[in-house]
Structure formats: C-alpha cells, structure tokens
C-alpha cells in the first residue's frame, strides 16, 4: 500500500511584535543615554593603586595639561551660570542671557574672563580650533581662585578634584594647590589612572 504523503507547511513567525520591542528599546537608550562631552584638552594622568572613586555629581574639576595650561569645569550648569555672574560683576565683563546659557553648557574653559565673550561667539566647529591659553593663576591675576570661590559660594557640596598631566610642570600644580589652600580647602582629590596593586594577593 503506498505511503500517504503529508503536505509540508511552511512555518511563519510574525515578527511585528519583536520589531516593535526592538524599536522601543532603541528609542529608550537614545533618549536616556548621556554622552560624555568632548574635553578641549587631553590630560595623560599618572597612575596609582588608589581605588577611591569620585562622586557622580557636584564635582569641581581643575585640569592641567602638559603645557601648564589650567582648565576649569563644574558639572552643574546652574552653578556655572551663577559663578559667571559673579565673575562678570568683579571683572566688568557683561554677558547676555544667551551667552550665559551657552557658557552653562560648556564642558570646561581654559581662558581669561576677558576672552570669554569672543570664545562664546564662535561656532561649535571654530571652538575646536581655538587654542585656549589657560586660566590665569598668577598672584596679581588669580582668576582660578575666583572661579573656585564663586562656585563654592553657590554650591558648598562641591567635591574638588585636580587632574594633572604627568608631564606638567610641578610649579603650576603647586600654584593650584596653594590657590585652594588660601581658601582653607585642604581636602581635594587627584585624578589618576588605575594600576594593579602589587600588595593585593591574587585570588585562586
């Protein structure tokens, strides 16, 4: 008796629901992800075995590149705007509301307050080509000290960190530390790269 052949049927899966889930997840990650802003200077930090981590917010960061230029940044936009208003009043440099809002969105600055209006007037592309000379920290023109003072007067919860290039001049780093100590700031962090601790026993 001949065998009865059962016709084969193609199995089809409805992928509509799966595609909807994929697009929802993609949209969620795009909207919730915050990208790290591009820094205007590259700092090659020295390494250490310290595993102390900085907090996620309320950070005042002072960066020193290998050429000795000093950059200043605060992660809270409102704190930056308030500090700019105080700097504006002291140095007599007026900023419009648009310039203040633009400044609040900058990742960091490394130039005298007198050159800030010119920098803010540039396009985003032109700012990448602008060579910032660094914030003055001289005894007769210590603008870094004022940025720190006015930022902390707005937000006294700021954690201060120094990110210095391993090839930077020690004299510049000493001036930054003295600037902090003059304001009775004796507790601050040094940002370093993490290396393996030779004293830590390896687990089998």
PDB file of C-alpha atoms in Angstrom:
ATOM      1  CA  UNK A   1       0.000   0.000   0.000  1.00  0.00           C
ATOM      2  CA  UNK A   2       1.568   3.314  -0.984  1.00  0.00           C
ATOM      3  CA  UNK A   3       2.529   5.781   1.741  1.00  0.00           C
ATOM      4  CA  UNK A   4       0.409   8.845   2.120  1.00  0.00           C
ATOM      5  CA  UNK A   5       2.492  11.957   1.780  1.00  0.00           C
ATOM      6  CA  UNK A   6       1.533  14.673   4.204  1.00  0.00           C
ATOM      7  CA  UNK A   7       1.933  18.050   2.585  1.00  0.00           C
ATOM      8  CA  UNK A   8       4.519  20.207   4.278  1.00  0.00           C
ATOM      9  CA  UNK A   9       3.505  23.576   5.547  1.00  0.00           C
ATOM     10  CA  UNK A  10       5.885  26.481   5.939  1.00  0.00           C
ATOM     11  CA  UNK A  11       6.005  27.824   9.460  1.00  0.00           C
ATOM     12  CA  UNK A  12       5.821  31.612   9.502  1.00  0.00           C
ATOM     13  CA  UNK A  13       6.538  33.765  12.522  1.00  0.00           C
ATOM     14  CA  UNK A  14       5.024  37.173  12.938  1.00  0.00           C
ATOM     15  CA  UNK A  15       7.964  39.434  13.781  1.00  0.00           C
ATOM     16  CA  UNK A  16       5.897  42.592  14.100  1.00  0.00           C
ATOM     17  CA  UNK A  17       5.771  42.442  17.873  1.00  0.00           C
ATOM     18  CA  UNK A  18       9.515  41.726  18.107  1.00  0.00           C
ATOM     19  CA  UNK A  19      10.337  44.701  15.867  1.00  0.00           C
ATOM     20  CA  UNK A  20       8.148  46.954  17.995  1.00  0.00           C
ATOM     21  CA  UNK A  21      10.016  45.879  21.138  1.00  0.00           C
ATOM     22  CA  UNK A  22      13.386  46.437  19.440  1.00  0.00           C
ATOM     23  CA  UNK A  23      12.455  49.962  18.346  1.00  0.00           C
ATOM     24  CA  UNK A  24      11.103  50.779  21.812  1.00  0.00           C
ATOM     25  CA  UNK A  25      14.369  49.650  23.427  1.00  0.00           C
ATOM     26  CA  UNK A  26      16.435  51.599  20.881  1.00  0.00           C
ATOM     27  CA  UNK A  27      14.376  54.741  21.488  1.00  0.00           C
ATOM     28  CA  UNK A  28      14.719  54.328  25.254  1.00  0.00           C
ATOM     29  CA  UNK A  29      18.517  54.075  25.152  1.00  0.00           C
ATOM     30  CA  UNK A  30      18.857  57.011  22.754  1.00  0.00           C
ATOM     31  CA  UNK A  31      16.730  59.279  24.945  1.00  0.00           C
ATOM     32  CA  UNK A  32      18.224  58.267  28.294  1.00  0.00           C
ATOM     33  CA  UNK A  33      21.912  57.974  27.402  1.00  0.00           C
ATOM     34  CA  UNK A  34      24.050  60.988  28.291  1.00  0.00           C
ATOM     35  CA  UNK A  35      27.250  61.216  26.268  1.00  0.00           C
ATOM     36  CA  UNK A  36      30.447  62.480  27.821  1.00  0.00           C
ATOM     37  CA  UNK A  37      31.203  65.947  26.465  1.00  0.00           C
ATOM     38  CA  UNK A  38      34.380  66.349  24.472  1.00  0.00           C
ATOM     39  CA  UNK A  39      37.140  67.895  26.554  1.00  0.00           C
ATOM     40  CA  UNK A  40      39.168  70.731  24.994  1.00  0.00           C
ATOM     41  CA  UNK A  41      42.422  69.333  26.316  1.00  0.00           C
ATOM     42  CA  UNK A  42      43.913  65.853  26.607  1.00  0.00           C
ATOM     43  CA  UNK A  43      45.426  65.084  30.001  1.00  0.00           C
ATOM     44  CA  UNK A  44      47.596  61.988  30.427  1.00  0.00           C
ATOM     45  CA  UNK A  45      47.218  61.343  34.138  1.00  0.00           C
ATOM     46  CA  UNK A  46      49.778  59.408  36.185  1.00  0.00           C
ATOM     47  CA  UNK A  47      48.819  56.009  37.532  1.00  0.00           C
ATOM     48  CA  UNK A  48      48.260  54.919  41.113  1.00  0.00           C
ATOM     49  CA  UNK A  49      46.840  51.982  43.056  1.00  0.00           C
ATOM     50  CA  UNK A  50      44.173  54.079  44.759  1.00  0.00           C
ATOM     51  CA  UNK A  51      40.632  52.787  44.158  1.00  0.00           C
ATOM     52  CA  UNK A  52      38.804  55.799  45.633  1.00  0.00           C
ATOM     53  CA  UNK A  53      36.116  56.955  43.222  1.00  0.00           C
ATOM     54  CA  UNK A  54      34.793  60.455  42.722  1.00  0.00           C
ATOM     55  CA  UNK A  55      31.070  61.038  43.275  1.00  0.00           C
ATOM     56  CA  UNK A  56      28.746  61.093  40.285  1.00  0.00           C
ATOM     57  CA  UNK A  57      27.819  64.766  40.646  1.00  0.00           C
ATOM     58  CA  UNK A  58      28.788  68.042  42.357  1.00  0.00           C
ATOM     59  CA  UNK A  59      32.346  67.931  41.037  1.00  0.00           C
ATOM     60  CA  UNK A  60      34.628  70.903  40.503  1.00  0.00           C
ATOM     61  CA  UNK A  61      37.459  69.749  38.252  1.00  0.00           C
ATOM     62  CA  UNK A  62      40.725  71.605  37.669  1.00  0.00           C
ATOM     63  CA  UNK A  63      42.717  70.173  34.743  1.00  0.00           C
ATOM     64  CA  UNK A  64      46.383  70.885  33.957  1.00  0.00           C
ATOM     65  CA  UNK A  65      47.779  69.842  30.588  1.00  0.00           C
ATOM     66  CA  UNK A  66      51.421  69.054  29.896  1.00  0.00           C
ATOM     67  CA  UNK A  67      51.996  72.624  28.729  1.00  0.00           C
ATOM     68  CA  UNK A  68      50.878  74.016  32.083  1.00  0.00           C
ATOM     69  CA  UNK A  69      47.523  75.375  30.885  1.00  0.00           C
ATOM     70  CA  UNK A  70      44.768  75.314  33.510  1.00  0.00           C
ATOM     71  CA  UNK A  71      41.167  74.410  32.721  1.00  0.00           C
ATOM     72  CA  UNK A  72      38.157  74.733  34.999  1.00  0.00           C
ATOM     73  CA  UNK A  73      34.818  72.936  34.988  1.00  0.00           C
ATOM     74  CA  UNK A  74      31.794  72.312  37.203  1.00  0.00           C
ATOM     75  CA  UNK A  75      29.296  69.603  36.314  1.00  0.00           C
ATOM     76  CA  UNK A  76      26.193  71.563  37.385  1.00  0.00           C
ATOM     77  CA  UNK A  77      25.043  74.114  34.735  1.00  0.00           C
ATOM     78  CA  UNK A  78      23.255  76.347  37.254  1.00  0.00           C
ATOM     79  CA  UNK A  79      26.395  76.570  39.368  1.00  0.00           C
ATOM     80  CA  UNK A  80      28.398  77.580  36.293  1.00  0.00           C
ATOM     81  CA  UNK A  81      25.890  80.307  35.418  1.00  0.00           C
ATOM     82  CA  UNK A  82      25.882  81.732  38.938  1.00  0.00           C
ATOM     83  CA  UNK A  83      29.703  81.713  39.069  1.00  0.00           C
ATOM     84  CA  UNK A  84      29.801  83.503  35.711  1.00  0.00           C
ATOM     85  CA  UNK A  85      27.525  86.247  37.037  1.00  0.00           C
ATOM     86  CA  UNK A  86      29.870  86.835  39.980  1.00  0.00           C
ATOM     87  CA  UNK A  87      32.925  86.842  37.707  1.00  0.00           C
ATOM     88  CA  UNK A  88      31.130  89.255  35.386  1.00  0.00           C
ATOM     89  CA  UNK A  89      30.471  91.675  38.247  1.00  0.00           C
ATOM     90  CA  UNK A  90      34.056  91.556  39.537  1.00  0.00           C
ATOM     91  CA  UNK A  91      35.870  91.912  36.218  1.00  0.00           C
ATOM     92  CA  UNK A  92      33.359  94.184  34.498  1.00  0.00           C
ATOM     93  CA  UNK A  93      32.671  91.859  31.561  1.00  0.00           C
ATOM     94  CA  UNK A  94      28.958  91.804  30.727  1.00  0.00           C
ATOM     95  CA  UNK A  95      27.301  88.695  29.301  1.00  0.00           C
ATOM     96  CA  UNK A  96      23.884  88.383  27.665  1.00  0.00           C
ATOM     97  CA  UNK A  97      21.373  85.733  28.697  1.00  0.00           C
ATOM     98  CA  UNK A  98      22.192  83.755  25.550  1.00  0.00           C
ATOM     99  CA  UNK A  99      25.905  83.887  26.346  1.00  0.00           C
ATOM    100  CA  UNK A 100      25.254  82.779  29.934  1.00  0.00           C
ATOM    101  CA  UNK A 101      23.170  79.837  28.727  1.00  0.00           C
ATOM    102  CA  UNK A 102      25.854  78.946  26.194  1.00  0.00           C
ATOM    103  CA  UNK A 103      28.509  79.070  28.899  1.00  0.00           C
ATOM    104  CA  UNK A 104      26.426  76.822  31.163  1.00  0.00           C
ATOM    105  CA  UNK A 105      26.590  74.100  28.507  1.00  0.00           C
ATOM    106  CA  UNK A 106      30.358  74.207  28.028  1.00  0.00           C
ATOM    107  CA  UNK A 107      32.274  71.178  29.338  1.00  0.00           C
ATOM    108  CA  UNK A 108      35.142  73.363  30.620  1.00  0.00           C
ATOM    109  CA  UNK A 109      37.030  76.591  29.988  1.00  0.00           C
ATOM    110  CA  UNK A 110      40.699  77.479  29.888  1.00  0.00           C
ATOM    111  CA  UNK A 111      40.958  81.174  29.139  1.00  0.00           C
ATOM    112  CA  UNK A 112      40.780  84.546  30.933  1.00  0.00           C
ATOM    113  CA  UNK A 113      37.340  86.008  31.571  1.00  0.00           C
ATOM    114  CA  UNK A 114      38.244  88.893  29.238  1.00  0.00           C
ATOM    115  CA  UNK A 115      38.418  86.484  26.268  1.00  0.00           C
ATOM    116  CA  UNK A 116      35.299  84.522  27.135  1.00  0.00           C
ATOM    117  CA  UNK A 117      32.853  86.645  25.099  1.00  0.00           C
ATOM    118  CA  UNK A 118      34.956  86.140  21.971  1.00  0.00           C
ATOM    119  CA  UNK A 119      35.052  82.380  22.609  1.00  0.00           C
ATOM    120  CA  UNK A 120      31.282  82.162  23.147  1.00  0.00           C
ATOM    121  CA  UNK A 121      30.646  83.984  19.859  1.00  0.00           C
ATOM    122  CA  UNK A 122      32.396  81.219  17.899  1.00  0.00           C
ATOM    123  CA  UNK A 123      30.604  78.290  16.321  1.00  0.00           C
ATOM    124  CA  UNK A 124      31.000  74.826  17.800  1.00  0.00           C
ATOM    125  CA  UNK A 125      33.392  73.881  14.996  1.00  0.00           C
ATOM    126  CA  UNK A 126      35.525  77.018  15.403  1.00  0.00           C
ATOM    127  CA  UNK A 127      35.822  76.398  19.144  1.00  0.00           C
ATOM    128  CA  UNK A 128      37.575  73.104  18.454  1.00  0.00           C
ATOM    129  CA  UNK A 129      40.307  75.057  16.610  1.00  0.00           C
ATOM    130  CA  UNK A 130      40.529  77.824  19.220  1.00  0.00           C
ATOM    131  CA  UNK A 131      43.668  77.437  21.351  1.00  0.00           C
ATOM    132  CA  UNK A 132      42.743  78.336  24.906  1.00  0.00           C
ATOM    133  CA  UNK A 133      45.717  79.833  26.782  1.00  0.00           C
ATOM    134  CA  UNK A 134      44.606  78.620  30.217  1.00  0.00           C
ATOM    135  CA  UNK A 135      43.046  80.326  33.233  1.00  0.00           C
ATOM    136  CA  UNK A 136      45.390  82.817  34.964  1.00  0.00           C
ATOM    137  CA  UNK A 137      46.597  81.731  38.386  1.00  0.00           C
ATOM    138  CA  UNK A 138      49.222  84.430  39.000  1.00  0.00           C
ATOM    139  CA  UNK A 139      49.353  86.311  42.277  1.00  0.00           C
ATOM    140  CA  UNK A 140      48.214  89.570  40.611  1.00  0.00           C
ATOM    141  CA  UNK A 141      45.600  87.912  38.400  1.00  0.00           C
ATOM    142  CA  UNK A 142      44.341  84.760  40.075  1.00  0.00           C
ATOM    143  CA  UNK A 143      41.119  84.137  38.192  1.00  0.00           C
ATOM    144  CA  UNK A 144      41.174  80.433  39.060  1.00  0.00           C
ATOM    145  CA  UNK A 145      40.819  81.320  42.732  1.00  0.00           C
ATOM    146  CA  UNK A 146      37.760  83.439  41.918  1.00  0.00           C
ATOM    147  CA  UNK A 147      36.121  80.663  39.863  1.00  0.00           C
ATOM    148  CA  UNK A 148      36.579  78.264  42.776  1.00  0.00           C
ATOM    149  CA  UNK A 149      35.378  80.809  45.344  1.00  0.00           C
ATOM    150  CA  UNK A 150      32.216  81.797  43.470  1.00  0.00           C
ATOM    151  CA  UNK A 151      31.353  78.211  42.537  1.00  0.00           C
ATOM    152  CA  UNK A 152      31.622  77.046  46.139  1.00  0.00           C
ATOM    153  CA  UNK A 153      29.607  80.030  47.361  1.00  0.00           C
ATOM    154  CA  UNK A 154      26.742  78.748  45.193  1.00  0.00           C
ATOM    155  CA  UNK A 155      27.229  75.050  45.926  1.00  0.00           C
ATOM    156  CA  UNK A 156      29.162  74.197  49.087  1.00  0.00           C
ATOM    157  CA  UNK A 157      28.774  70.473  48.401  1.00  0.00           C
ATOM    158  CA  UNK A 158      31.258  70.533  45.539  1.00  0.00           C
ATOM    159  CA  UNK A 159      33.984  67.911  45.566  1.00  0.00           C
ATOM    160  CA  UNK A 160      37.219  69.393  44.234  1.00  0.00           C
ATOM    161  CA  UNK A 161      39.467  67.284  42.014  1.00  0.00           C
ATOM    162  CA  UNK A 162      42.754  68.069  40.260  1.00  0.00           C
ATOM    163  CA  UNK A 163      43.528  66.274  37.011  1.00  0.00           C
ATOM    164  CA  UNK A 164      47.138  66.948  36.138  1.00  0.00           C
ATOM    165  CA  UNK A 165      49.170  65.625  33.237  1.00  0.00           C
ATOM    166  CA  UNK A 166      52.119  63.525  34.336  1.00  0.00           C
ATOM    167  CA  UNK A 167      54.421  65.707  32.215  1.00  0.00           C
ATOM    168  CA  UNK A 168      53.112  69.024  33.546  1.00  0.00           C
ATOM    169  CA  UNK A 169      55.339  71.433  35.436  1.00  0.00           C
ATOM    170  CA  UNK A 170      55.228  70.909  39.204  1.00  0.00           C
ATOM    171  CA  UNK A 171      55.330  74.674  39.741  1.00  0.00           C
ATOM    172  CA  UNK A 172      51.900  75.033  38.087  1.00  0.00           C
ATOM    173  CA  UNK A 173      50.441  72.239  40.191  1.00  0.00           C
ATOM    174  CA  UNK A 174      51.891  73.895  43.294  1.00  0.00           C
ATOM    175  CA  UNK A 175      50.174  77.181  42.378  1.00  0.00           C
ATOM    176  CA  UNK A 176      46.826  75.378  42.002  1.00  0.00           C
ATOM    177  CA  UNK A 177      47.214  73.684  45.381  1.00  0.00           C
ATOM    178  CA  UNK A 178      48.203  76.996  47.010  1.00  0.00           C
ATOM    179  CA  UNK A 179      45.143  78.583  45.433  1.00  0.00           C
ATOM    180  CA  UNK A 180      42.959  76.026  47.173  1.00  0.00           C
ATOM    181  CA  UNK A 181      44.774  76.221  50.494  1.00  0.00           C
ATOM    182  CA  UNK A 182      44.399  80.017  50.533  1.00  0.00           C
ATOM    183  CA  UNK A 183      40.651  79.355  50.722  1.00  0.00           C
ATOM    184  CA  UNK A 184      41.161  76.782  53.517  1.00  0.00           C
ATOM    185  CA  UNK A 185      40.468  73.940  51.093  1.00  0.00           C
ATOM    186  CA  UNK A 186      42.764  71.203  52.310  1.00  0.00           C
ATOM    187  CA  UNK A 187      40.737  68.229  51.137  1.00  0.00           C
ATOM    188  CA  UNK A 188      40.722  67.518  47.412  1.00  0.00           C
ATOM    189  CA  UNK A 189      41.288  64.596  45.053  1.00  0.00           C
ATOM    190  CA  UNK A 190      43.928  63.858  42.441  1.00  0.00           C
ATOM    191  CA  UNK A 191      42.569  62.103  39.348  1.00  0.00           C
ATOM    192  CA  UNK A 192      44.872  59.228  38.343  1.00  0.00           C
ATOM    193  CA  UNK A 193      44.779  56.138  36.182  1.00  0.00           C
ATOM    194  CA  UNK A 194      44.301  52.838  37.992  1.00  0.00           C
ATOM    195  CA  UNK A 195      47.060  50.259  38.004  1.00  0.00           C
ATOM    196  CA  UNK A 196      47.243  46.871  39.659  1.00  0.00           C
ATOM    197  CA  UNK A 197      48.071  46.905  43.356  1.00  0.00           C
ATOM    198  CA  UNK A 198      51.221  44.768  43.840  1.00  0.00           C
ATOM    199  CA  UNK A 199      50.373  44.210  47.512  1.00  0.00           C
ATOM    200  CA  UNK A 200      46.973  42.758  46.798  1.00  0.00           C
ATOM    201  CA  UNK A 201      47.009  38.979  46.799  1.00  0.00           C
ATOM    202  CA  UNK A 202      45.596  37.276  43.768  1.00  0.00           C
ATOM    203  CA  UNK A 203      42.632  35.046  44.350  1.00  0.00           C
ATOM    204  CA  UNK A 204      42.943  31.484  43.154  1.00  0.00           C
TER     205      UNK A 204
END
